[in-house]
Short mmCIF file of C-alpha atoms in Angstrom, two decimals:
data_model
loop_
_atom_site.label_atom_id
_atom_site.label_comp_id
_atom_site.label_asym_id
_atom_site.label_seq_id
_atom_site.Cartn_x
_atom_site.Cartn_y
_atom_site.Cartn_z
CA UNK A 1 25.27 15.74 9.34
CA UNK A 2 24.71 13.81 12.50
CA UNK A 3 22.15 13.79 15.36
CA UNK A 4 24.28 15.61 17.44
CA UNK A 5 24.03 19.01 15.77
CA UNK A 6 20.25 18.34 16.17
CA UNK A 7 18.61 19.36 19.44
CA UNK A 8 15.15 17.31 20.85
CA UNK A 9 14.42 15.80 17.37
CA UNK A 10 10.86 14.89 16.94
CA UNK A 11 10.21 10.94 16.79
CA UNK A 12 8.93 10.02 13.14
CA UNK A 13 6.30 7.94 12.01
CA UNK A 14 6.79 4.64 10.32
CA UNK A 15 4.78 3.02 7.71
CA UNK A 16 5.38 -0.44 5.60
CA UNK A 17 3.89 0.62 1.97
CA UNK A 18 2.36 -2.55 0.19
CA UNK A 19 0.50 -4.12 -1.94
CA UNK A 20 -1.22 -7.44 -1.97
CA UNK A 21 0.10 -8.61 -5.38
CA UNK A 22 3.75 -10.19 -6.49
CA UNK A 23 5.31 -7.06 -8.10
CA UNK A 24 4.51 -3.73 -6.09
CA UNK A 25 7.02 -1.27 -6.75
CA UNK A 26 10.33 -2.73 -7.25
CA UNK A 27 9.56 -4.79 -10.40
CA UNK A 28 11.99 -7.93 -10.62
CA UNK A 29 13.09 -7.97 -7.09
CA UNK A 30 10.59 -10.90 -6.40
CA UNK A 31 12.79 -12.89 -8.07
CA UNK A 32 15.22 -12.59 -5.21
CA UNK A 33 16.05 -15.92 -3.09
CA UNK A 34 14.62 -14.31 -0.34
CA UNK A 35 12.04 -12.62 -1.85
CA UNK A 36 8.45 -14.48 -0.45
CA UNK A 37 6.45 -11.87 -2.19
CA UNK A 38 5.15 -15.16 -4.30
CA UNK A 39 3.42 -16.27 -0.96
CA UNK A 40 0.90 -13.30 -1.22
CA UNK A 41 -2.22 -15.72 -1.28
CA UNK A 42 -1.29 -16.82 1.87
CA UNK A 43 -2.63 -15.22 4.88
CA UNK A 44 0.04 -16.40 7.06
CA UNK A 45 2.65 -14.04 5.28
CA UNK A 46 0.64 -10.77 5.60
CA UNK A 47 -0.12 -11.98 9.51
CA UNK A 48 3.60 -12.72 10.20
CA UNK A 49 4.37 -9.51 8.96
CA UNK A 50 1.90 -7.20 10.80
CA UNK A 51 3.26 -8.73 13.48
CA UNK A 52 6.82 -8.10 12.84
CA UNK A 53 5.99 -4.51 12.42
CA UNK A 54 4.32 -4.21 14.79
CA UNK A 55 6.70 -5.94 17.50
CA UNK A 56 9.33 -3.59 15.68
CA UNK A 57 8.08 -0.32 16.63
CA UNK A 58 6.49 0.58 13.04
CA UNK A 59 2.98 2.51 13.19
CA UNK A 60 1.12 1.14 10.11
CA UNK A 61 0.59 -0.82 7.20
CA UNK A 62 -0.54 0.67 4.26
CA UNK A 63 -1.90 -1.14 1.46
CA UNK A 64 -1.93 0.16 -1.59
CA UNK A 65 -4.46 -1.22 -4.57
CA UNK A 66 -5.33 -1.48 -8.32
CA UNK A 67 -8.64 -2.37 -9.75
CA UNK A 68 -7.49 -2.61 -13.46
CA UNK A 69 -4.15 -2.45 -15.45
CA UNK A 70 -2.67 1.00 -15.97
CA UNK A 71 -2.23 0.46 -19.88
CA UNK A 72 -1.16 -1.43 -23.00
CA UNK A 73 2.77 -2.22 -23.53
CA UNK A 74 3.69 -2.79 -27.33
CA UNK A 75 -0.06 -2.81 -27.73
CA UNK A 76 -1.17 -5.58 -25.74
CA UNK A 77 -1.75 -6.66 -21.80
CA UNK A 78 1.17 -9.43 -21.78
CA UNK A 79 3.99 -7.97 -20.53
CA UNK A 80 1.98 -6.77 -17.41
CA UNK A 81 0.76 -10.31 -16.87
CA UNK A 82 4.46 -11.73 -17.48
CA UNK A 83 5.91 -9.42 -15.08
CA UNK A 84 3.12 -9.48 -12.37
CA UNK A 85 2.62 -5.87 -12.93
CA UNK A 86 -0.13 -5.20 -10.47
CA UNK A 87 -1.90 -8.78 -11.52
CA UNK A 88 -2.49 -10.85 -9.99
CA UNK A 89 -3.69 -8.56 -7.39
CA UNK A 90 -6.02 -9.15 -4.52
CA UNK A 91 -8.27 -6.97 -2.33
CA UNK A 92 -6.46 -5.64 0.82
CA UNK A 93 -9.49 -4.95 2.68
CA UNK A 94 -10.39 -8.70 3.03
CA UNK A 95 -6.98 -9.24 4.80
CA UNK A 96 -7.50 -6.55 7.84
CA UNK A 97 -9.36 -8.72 10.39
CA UNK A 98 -6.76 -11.29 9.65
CA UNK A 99 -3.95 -8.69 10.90
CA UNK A 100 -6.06 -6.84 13.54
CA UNK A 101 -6.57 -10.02 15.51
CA UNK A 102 -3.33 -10.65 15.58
CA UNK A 103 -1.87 -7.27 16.33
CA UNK A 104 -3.10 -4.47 19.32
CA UNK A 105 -1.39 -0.81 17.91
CA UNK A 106 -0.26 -1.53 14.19
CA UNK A 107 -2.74 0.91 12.39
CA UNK A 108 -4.33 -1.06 8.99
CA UNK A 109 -5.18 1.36 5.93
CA UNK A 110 -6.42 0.26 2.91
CA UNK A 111 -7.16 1.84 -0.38
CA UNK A 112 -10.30 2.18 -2.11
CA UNK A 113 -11.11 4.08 -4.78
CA UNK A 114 -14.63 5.95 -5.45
CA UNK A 115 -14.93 3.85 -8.33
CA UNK A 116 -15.21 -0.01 -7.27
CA UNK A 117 -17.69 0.52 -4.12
CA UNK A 118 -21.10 2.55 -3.72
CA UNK A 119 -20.44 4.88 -0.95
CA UNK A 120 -23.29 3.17 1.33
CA UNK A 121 -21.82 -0.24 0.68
CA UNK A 122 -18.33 1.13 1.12
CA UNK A 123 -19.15 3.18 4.61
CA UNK A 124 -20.65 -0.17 6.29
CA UNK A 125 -18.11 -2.28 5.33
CA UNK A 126 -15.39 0.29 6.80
CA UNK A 127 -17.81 0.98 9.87
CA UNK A 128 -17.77 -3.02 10.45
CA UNK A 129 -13.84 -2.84 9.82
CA UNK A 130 -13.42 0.02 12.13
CA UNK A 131 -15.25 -1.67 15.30
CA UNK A 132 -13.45 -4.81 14.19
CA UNK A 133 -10.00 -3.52 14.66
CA UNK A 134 -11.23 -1.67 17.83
CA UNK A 135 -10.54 1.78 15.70
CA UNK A 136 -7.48 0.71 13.99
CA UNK A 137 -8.72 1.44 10.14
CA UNK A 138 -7.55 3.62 7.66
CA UNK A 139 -8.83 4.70 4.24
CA UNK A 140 -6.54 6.11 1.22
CA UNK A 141 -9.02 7.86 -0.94
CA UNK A 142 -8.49 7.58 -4.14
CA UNK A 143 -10.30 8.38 -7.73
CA UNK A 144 -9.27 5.97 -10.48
CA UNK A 145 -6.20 6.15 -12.83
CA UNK A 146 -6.97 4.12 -15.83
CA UNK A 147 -9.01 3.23 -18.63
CA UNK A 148 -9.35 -0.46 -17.80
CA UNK A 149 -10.54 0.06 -14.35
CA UNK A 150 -13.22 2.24 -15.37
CA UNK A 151 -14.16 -0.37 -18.01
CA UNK A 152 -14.14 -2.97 -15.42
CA UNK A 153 -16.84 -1.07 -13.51
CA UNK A 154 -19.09 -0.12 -16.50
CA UNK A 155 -17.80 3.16 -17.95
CA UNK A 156 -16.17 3.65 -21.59
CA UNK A 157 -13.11 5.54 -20.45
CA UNK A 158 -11.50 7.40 -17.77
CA UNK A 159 -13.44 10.63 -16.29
CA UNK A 160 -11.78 13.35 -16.95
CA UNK A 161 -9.18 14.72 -14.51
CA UNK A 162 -11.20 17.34 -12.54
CA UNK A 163 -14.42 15.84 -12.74
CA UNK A 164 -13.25 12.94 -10.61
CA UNK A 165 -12.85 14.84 -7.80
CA UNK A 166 -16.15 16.39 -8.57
CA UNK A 167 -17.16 13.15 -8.26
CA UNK A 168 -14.65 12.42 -5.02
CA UNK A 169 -16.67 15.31 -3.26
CA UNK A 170 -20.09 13.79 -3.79
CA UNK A 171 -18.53 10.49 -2.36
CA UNK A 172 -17.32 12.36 0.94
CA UNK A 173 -20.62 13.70 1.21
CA UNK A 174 -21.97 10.82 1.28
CA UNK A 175 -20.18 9.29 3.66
CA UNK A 176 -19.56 12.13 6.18
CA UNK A 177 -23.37 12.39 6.53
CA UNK A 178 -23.23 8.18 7.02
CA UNK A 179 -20.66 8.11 9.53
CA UNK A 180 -21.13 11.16 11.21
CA UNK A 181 -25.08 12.07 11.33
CA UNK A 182 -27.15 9.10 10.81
CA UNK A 183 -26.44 8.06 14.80
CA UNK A 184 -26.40 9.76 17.46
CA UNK A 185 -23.58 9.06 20.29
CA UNK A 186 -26.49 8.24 22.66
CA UNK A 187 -28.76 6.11 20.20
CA UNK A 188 -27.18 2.51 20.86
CA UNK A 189 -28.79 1.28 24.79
CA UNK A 190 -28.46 -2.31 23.99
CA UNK A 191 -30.94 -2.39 27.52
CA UNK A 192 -31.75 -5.86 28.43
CA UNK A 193 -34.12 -5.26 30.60
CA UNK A 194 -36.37 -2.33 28.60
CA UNK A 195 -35.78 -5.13 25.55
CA UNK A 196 -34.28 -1.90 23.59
CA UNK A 197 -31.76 -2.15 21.40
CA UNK A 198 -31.03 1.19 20.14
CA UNK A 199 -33.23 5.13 20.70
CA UNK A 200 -34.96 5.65 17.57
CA UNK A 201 -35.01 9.59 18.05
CA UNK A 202 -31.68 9.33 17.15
CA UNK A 203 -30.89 7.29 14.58
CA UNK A 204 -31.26 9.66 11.13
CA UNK A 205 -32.20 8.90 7.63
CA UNK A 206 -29.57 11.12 5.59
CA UNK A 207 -31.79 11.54 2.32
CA UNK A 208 -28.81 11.98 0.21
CA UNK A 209 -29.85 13.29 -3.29
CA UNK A 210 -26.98 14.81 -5.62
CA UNK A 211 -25.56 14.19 -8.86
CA UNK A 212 -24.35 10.53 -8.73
CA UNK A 213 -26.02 9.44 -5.58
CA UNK A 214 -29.53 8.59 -3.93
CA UNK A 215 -28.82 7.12 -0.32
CA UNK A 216 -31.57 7.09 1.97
CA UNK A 217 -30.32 5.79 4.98
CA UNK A 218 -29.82 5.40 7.89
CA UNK A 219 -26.46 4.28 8.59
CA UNK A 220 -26.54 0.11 8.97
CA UNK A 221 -23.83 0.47 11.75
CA UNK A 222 -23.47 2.24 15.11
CA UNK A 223 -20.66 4.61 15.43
CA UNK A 224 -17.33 2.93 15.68
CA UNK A 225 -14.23 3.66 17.61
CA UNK A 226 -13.08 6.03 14.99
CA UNK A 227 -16.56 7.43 13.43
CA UNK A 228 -14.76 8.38 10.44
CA UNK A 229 -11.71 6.34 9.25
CA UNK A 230 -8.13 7.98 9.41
CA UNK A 231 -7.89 9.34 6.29
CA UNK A 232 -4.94 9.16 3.77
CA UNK A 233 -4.39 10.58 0.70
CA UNK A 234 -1.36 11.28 -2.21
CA UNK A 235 -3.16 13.70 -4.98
CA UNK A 236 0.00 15.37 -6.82
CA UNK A 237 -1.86 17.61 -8.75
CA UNK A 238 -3.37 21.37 -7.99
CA UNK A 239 -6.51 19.82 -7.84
CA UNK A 240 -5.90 16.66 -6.20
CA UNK A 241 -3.73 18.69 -3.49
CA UNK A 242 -6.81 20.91 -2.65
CA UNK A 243 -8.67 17.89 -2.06
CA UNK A 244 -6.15 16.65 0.32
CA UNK A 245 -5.32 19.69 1.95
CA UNK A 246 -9.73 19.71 2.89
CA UNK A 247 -9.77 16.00 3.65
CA UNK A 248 -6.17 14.42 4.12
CA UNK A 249 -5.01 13.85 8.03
CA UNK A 250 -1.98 11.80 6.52
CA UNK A 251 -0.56 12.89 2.65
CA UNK A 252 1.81 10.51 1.41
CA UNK A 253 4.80 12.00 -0.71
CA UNK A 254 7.56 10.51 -3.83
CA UNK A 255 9.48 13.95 -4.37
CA UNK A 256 12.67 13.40 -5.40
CA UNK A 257 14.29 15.45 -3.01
CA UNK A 258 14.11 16.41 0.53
CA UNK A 259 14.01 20.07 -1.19
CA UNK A 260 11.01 19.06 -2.81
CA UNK A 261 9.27 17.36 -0.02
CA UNK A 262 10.10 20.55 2.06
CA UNK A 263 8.50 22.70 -0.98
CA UNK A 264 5.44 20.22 -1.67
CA UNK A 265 4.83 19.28 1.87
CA UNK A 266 4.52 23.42 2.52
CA UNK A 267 2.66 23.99 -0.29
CA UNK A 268 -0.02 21.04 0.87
CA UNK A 269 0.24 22.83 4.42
CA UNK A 270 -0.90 26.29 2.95
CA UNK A 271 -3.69 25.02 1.21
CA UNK A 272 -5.03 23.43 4.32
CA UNK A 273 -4.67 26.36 6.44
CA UNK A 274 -7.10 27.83 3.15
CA UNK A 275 -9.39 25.86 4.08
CA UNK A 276 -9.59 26.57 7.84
CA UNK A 277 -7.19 24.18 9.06
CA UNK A 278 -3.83 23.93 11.16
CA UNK A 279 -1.14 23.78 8.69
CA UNK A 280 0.49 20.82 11.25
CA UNK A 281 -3.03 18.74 11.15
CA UNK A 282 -2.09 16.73 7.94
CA UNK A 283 0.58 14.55 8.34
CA UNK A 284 3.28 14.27 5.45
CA UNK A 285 5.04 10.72 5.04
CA UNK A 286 7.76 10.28 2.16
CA UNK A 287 8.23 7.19 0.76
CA UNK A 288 11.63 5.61 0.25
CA UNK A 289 13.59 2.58 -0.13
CA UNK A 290 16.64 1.82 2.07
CA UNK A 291 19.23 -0.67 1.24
CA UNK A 292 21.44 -1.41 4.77
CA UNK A 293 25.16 -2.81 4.90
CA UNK A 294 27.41 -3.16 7.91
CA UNK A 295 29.74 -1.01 5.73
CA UNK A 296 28.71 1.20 2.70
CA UNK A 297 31.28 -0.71 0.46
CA UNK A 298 28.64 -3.81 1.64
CA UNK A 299 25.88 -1.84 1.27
CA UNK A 300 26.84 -0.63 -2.49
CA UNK A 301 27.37 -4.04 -3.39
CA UNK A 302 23.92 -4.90 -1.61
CA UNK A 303 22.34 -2.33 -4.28
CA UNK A 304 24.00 -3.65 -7.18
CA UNK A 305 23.01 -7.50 -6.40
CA UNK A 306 19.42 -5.93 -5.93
CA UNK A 307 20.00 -4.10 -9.14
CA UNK A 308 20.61 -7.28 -11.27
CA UNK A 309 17.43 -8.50 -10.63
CA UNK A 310 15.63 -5.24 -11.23
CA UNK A 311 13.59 -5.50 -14.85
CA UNK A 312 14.08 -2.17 -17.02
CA UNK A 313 11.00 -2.88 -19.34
CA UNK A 314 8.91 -3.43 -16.75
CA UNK A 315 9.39 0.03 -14.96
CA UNK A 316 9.07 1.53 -18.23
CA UNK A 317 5.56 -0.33 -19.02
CA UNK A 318 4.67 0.65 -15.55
CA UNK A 319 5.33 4.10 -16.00
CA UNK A 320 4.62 4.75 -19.67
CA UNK A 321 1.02 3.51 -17.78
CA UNK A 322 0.79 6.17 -15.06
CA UNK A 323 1.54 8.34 -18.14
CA UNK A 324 -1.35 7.07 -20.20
CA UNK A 325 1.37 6.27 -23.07
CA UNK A 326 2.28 2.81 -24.86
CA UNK A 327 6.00 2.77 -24.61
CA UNK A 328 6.17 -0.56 -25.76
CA UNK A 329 6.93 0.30 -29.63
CA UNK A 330 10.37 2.99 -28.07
CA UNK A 331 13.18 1.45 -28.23
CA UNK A 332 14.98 1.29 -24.61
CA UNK A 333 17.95 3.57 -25.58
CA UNK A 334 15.82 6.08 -27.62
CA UNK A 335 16.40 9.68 -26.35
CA UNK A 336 12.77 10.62 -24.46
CA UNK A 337 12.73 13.89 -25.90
CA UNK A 338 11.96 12.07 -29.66
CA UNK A 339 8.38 10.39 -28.05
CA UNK A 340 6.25 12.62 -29.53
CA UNK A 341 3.24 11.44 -27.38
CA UNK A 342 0.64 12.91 -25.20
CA UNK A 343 1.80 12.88 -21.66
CA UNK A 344 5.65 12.89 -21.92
CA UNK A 345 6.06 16.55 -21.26
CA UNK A 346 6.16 16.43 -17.40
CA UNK A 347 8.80 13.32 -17.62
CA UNK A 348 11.02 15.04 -20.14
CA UNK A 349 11.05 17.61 -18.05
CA UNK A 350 12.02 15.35 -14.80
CA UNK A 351 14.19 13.02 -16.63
CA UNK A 352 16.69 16.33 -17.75
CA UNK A 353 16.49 17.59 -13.85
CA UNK A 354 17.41 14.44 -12.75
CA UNK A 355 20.40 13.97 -15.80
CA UNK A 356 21.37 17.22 -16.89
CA UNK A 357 24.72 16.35 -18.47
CA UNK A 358 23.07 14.26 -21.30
CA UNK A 359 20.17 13.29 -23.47
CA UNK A 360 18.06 11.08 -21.52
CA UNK A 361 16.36 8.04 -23.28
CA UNK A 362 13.44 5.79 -22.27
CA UNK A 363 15.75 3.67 -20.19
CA UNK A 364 16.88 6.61 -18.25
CA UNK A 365 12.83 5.84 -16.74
CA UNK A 366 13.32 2.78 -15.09
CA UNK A 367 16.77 3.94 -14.17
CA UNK A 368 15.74 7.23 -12.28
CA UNK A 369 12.46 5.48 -11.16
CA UNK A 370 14.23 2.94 -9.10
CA UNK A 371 16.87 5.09 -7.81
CA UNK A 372 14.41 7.76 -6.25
CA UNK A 373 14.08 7.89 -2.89
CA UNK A 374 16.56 5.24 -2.38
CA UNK A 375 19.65 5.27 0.40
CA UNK A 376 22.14 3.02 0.39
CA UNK A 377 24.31 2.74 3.64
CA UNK A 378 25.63 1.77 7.21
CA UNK A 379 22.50 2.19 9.80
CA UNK A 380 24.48 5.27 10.59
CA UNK A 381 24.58 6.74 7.16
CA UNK A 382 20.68 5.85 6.97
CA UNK A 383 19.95 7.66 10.17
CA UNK A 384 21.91 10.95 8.70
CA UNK A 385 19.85 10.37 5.59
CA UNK A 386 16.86 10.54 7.21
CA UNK A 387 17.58 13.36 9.58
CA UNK A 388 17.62 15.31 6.36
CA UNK A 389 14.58 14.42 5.48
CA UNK A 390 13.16 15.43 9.04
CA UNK A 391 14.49 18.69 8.63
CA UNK A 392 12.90 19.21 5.26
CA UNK A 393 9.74 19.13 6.92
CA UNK A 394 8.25 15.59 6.54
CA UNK A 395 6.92 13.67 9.79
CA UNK A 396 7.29 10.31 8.50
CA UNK A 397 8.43 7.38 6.39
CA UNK A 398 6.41 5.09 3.77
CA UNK A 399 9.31 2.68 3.71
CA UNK A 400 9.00 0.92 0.14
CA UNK A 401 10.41 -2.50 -0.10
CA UNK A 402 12.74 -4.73 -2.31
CA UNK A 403 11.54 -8.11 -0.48
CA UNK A 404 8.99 -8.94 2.08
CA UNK A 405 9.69 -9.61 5.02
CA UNK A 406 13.15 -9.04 4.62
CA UNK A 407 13.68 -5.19 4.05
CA UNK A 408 11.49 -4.77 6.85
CA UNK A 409 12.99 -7.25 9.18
CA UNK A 410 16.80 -5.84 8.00
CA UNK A 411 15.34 -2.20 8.92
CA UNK A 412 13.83 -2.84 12.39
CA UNK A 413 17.09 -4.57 13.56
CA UNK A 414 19.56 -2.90 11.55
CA UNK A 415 18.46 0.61 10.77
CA UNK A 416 15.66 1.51 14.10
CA UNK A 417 18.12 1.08 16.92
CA UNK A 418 20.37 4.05 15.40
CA UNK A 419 16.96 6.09 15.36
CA UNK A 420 16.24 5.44 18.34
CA UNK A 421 19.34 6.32 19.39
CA UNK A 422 19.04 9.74 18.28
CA UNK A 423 15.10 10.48 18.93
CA UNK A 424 14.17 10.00 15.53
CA UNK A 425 11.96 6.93 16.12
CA UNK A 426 10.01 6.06 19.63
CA UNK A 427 11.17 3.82 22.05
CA UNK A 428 8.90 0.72 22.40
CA UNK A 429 6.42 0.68 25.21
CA UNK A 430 3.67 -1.25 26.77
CA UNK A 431 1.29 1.49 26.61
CA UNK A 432 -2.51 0.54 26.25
CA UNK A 433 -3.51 0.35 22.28
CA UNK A 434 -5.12 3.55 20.90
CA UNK A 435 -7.02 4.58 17.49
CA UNK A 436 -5.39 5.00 14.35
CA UNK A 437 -6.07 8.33 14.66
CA UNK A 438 -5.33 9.01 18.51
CA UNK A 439 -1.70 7.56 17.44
CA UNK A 440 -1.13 10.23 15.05
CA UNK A 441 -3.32 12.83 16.03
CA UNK A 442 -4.28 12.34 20.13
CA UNK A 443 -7.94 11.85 19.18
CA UNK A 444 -10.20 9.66 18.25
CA UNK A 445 -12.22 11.48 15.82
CA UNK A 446 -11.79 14.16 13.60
CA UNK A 447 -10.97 17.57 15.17
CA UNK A 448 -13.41 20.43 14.64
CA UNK A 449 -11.79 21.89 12.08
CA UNK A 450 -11.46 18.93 9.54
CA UNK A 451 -14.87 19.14 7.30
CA UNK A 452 -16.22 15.44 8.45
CA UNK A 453 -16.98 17.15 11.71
CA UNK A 454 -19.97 19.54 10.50
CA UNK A 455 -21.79 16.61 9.73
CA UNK A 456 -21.88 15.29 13.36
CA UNK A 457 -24.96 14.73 14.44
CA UNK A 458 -26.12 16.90 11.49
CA UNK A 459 -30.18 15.20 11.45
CA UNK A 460 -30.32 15.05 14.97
CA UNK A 461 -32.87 18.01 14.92
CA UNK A 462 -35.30 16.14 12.61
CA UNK A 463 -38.05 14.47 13.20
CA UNK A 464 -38.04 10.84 14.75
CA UNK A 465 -37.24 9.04 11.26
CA UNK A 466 -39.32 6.02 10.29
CA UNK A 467 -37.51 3.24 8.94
#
């Protein structure tokens, strides 16, 4: 299918996924010549590259994050420190006002997860982030996947499933009444000559009490460009979709399938509009890997060089961890269906979808894993690819990479000139820098129907608050 059959396609968005640490998502491809994912302690890498992006027409980084390991392999920790799996593994939001002094439009999120910050601590810091980039911030919320990072931050285990996004709410709460009520628009004067900094009448205490938190307030910082950061999130679950569907402006997406993406991406849509919101005011963004030749017998042997490199076991510890199962002790070509462990169900399930003419085995993970959401061809071929995709529904791409900077550099010369070509990507202009938000969304703050907007200017009835 070409562009041609297509009439006034809508331009995409385009977002680098990454992570601050030497094996992301492609485990083995650091090894690559070219890979200078082993630079990632140096600032100068993740500058160069916002940059790039940036210069290339690409609307965000995103920075994805751990705060512990997702599980044991053959009982121990080793083969996640051998492999890099997610360690070593540095904080993303330390690097943004590296990147947003070097950039004007790229949009910066980070991840953070409810766990690792109190929300008052975690509001100012974005607050201070958000005036720093001149309302280029963006926050993935997220609620904790593993044992170890809830040990690291005091806890015995895990919380249950549902009861983190109890937990999640409480947190947005929190927040919402930080960012949104404890200043007024008019409260910051900075007036010389009165020798006032800032009206008292309306700057709020928020008096938080609930089940996890006491925050008094007020909010440390005045309202940035944004208020609120542009918020992302990728909950796969019922419940996890609900809470993106009432929070999420951006959800990010791994189906399989364009189908799928089509079917999840409506489903996320319809529980939005349940909670009194456009269907079209979440943005969905699919990830997916690309590998580009100048002919697709080049780019198949492109994918197989990359494939050499590519280390089975370590997918499988990797997933066996989002799982919460020890695969280390399963032989590689054991057929999945004999793991007789809690948590396999779902990926025997997607491991016979995906290879219905025989028995998968554990192997068949890191094999499927890798291959999802990847396209190998011509720039042309790519572009027809990801016309599909447009017409399932999504409105942008989380482009995963095999090497940085190289898959992003090979993309923006190789791959974005064929979108732009058909009106899948925007041209590049000089236009004057907006918000994060205003890029997606055409405004700077939340709309009125997204829930962080009842809490503007929420305690500006009270009483003048004494501090």
């Amino acid at each position: 299918m070409t562009n041609t059959e297509h009439s006034a396609p809508k331009p995409l968005f385009f977002s680098a996924f990454l992570q601050n640490t030497v094996s992301h998502l492609q485990h083995g491809a650091w090894t690559l010549p070219e890979a200078e994912q082993t630079r990632m302690n140096e600032v100068d890498l993740w500058v160069d590259l916002a940059r790039t992006l940036e210069a290339g027409g690409f609307d965000m980084m995103f920075f994805a994050d751990m705060t512990g390991l997702v599980h044991d392999f053959a009982g121990g920790i080793e083969k996640f420190i051998a492999s890099g799996l997610h360690i070593p593994c540095n904080d993303p939001m330390v690097l943004v006002s590296a990147m947003a002094a070097s950039t004007q439009r790229l949009g910066l999120a980070i991840t953070s997860s409810i766990l690792q910050m109190h929300p008052f601590e975690f509001a100012r810091k974005i607050s201070t982030l958000d005036h720093a980039t001149r309302g280029r911030i963006g926050w993935n919320v997220v609620t904790g996947m593993s044992d170890n990072a809830s040990r690291n931050f005091g806890l015995e285990e895990l919380v249950a499933h549902d009861e983190r996004y109890e937990w999640a709410e409480e947190y947005m709460d929190v927040v919402y009444k930080l960012w949104q009520g404890s200043w007024d628009d008019e409260a910051l004067l900075l007036d010389k000559s009165a020798g006032v900094v800032a009206d008292a009448r309306h700057v709020h205490r928020i008096d938080h009490k609930g089940p996890r938190y006491s925050v008094q307030g007020p909010h440390l910082v005045s309202p940035s460009p944004q208020r609120v950061p542009f918020l992302f999130q990728a909950g796969a679950s019922p419940r996890g979709r609900d809470f993106a569907a009432k929070h999420a402006e951006v959800v990010f997406l791994l189906a399989p399938t364009p189908a799928i993406a089509g079917r999840d991406a409506a489903d996320i849509r319809l529980r939005a509009e349940e909670c009194g919101r456009d269907p079209h005011d979440i943005k969905i963004l699919q990830g997916l890997t690309f590998v580009v030749g100048d002919t697709h017998e080049a780019a198949e042997a492109e994918a197989a060089r990359l494939d050499e490199t590519l280390d089975d076991s370590a997918y499988v510890a990797f997933a066996g961890g989002i799982m919460g199962v020890d695969l280390g002790f399963a032989d590689l070509d054991q057929p999945i269906s004999d793991l007789r462990q809690r948590g396999t169900e779902s990926v025997v399930g997607w491991l016979k979808q995906a290879i219905p003419d025989r028995e998968p085995t554990v192997r068949d993970i890191a094999r499927v894993h890798r291959s999802a959401g990847r396209i190998v061809g011509t720039p042309q071929e790519i572009a027809d690819a990801i016309q599909v995709w447009a017409d399932a529904g999504i409105d942008g791409i989380n482009i995963i990479n095999y090497t940085i900077p190289g898959s992003y550099q090979q993309f923006i010369d190789s791959v974005m000139p064929e979108l732009r070509r058909r009106g899948l990507a925007p041209e590049l202009d000089d236009a004057e820098p907006t918000t994060f938000r205003a890029r997606f969304t055409g405004s700077d703050r939340p709309d009125g129907r997204h829930p962080a907007h009842a809490y503007l200017h929420s305690f500006n009835n009270s009483e003048v608050d004494q501090t």
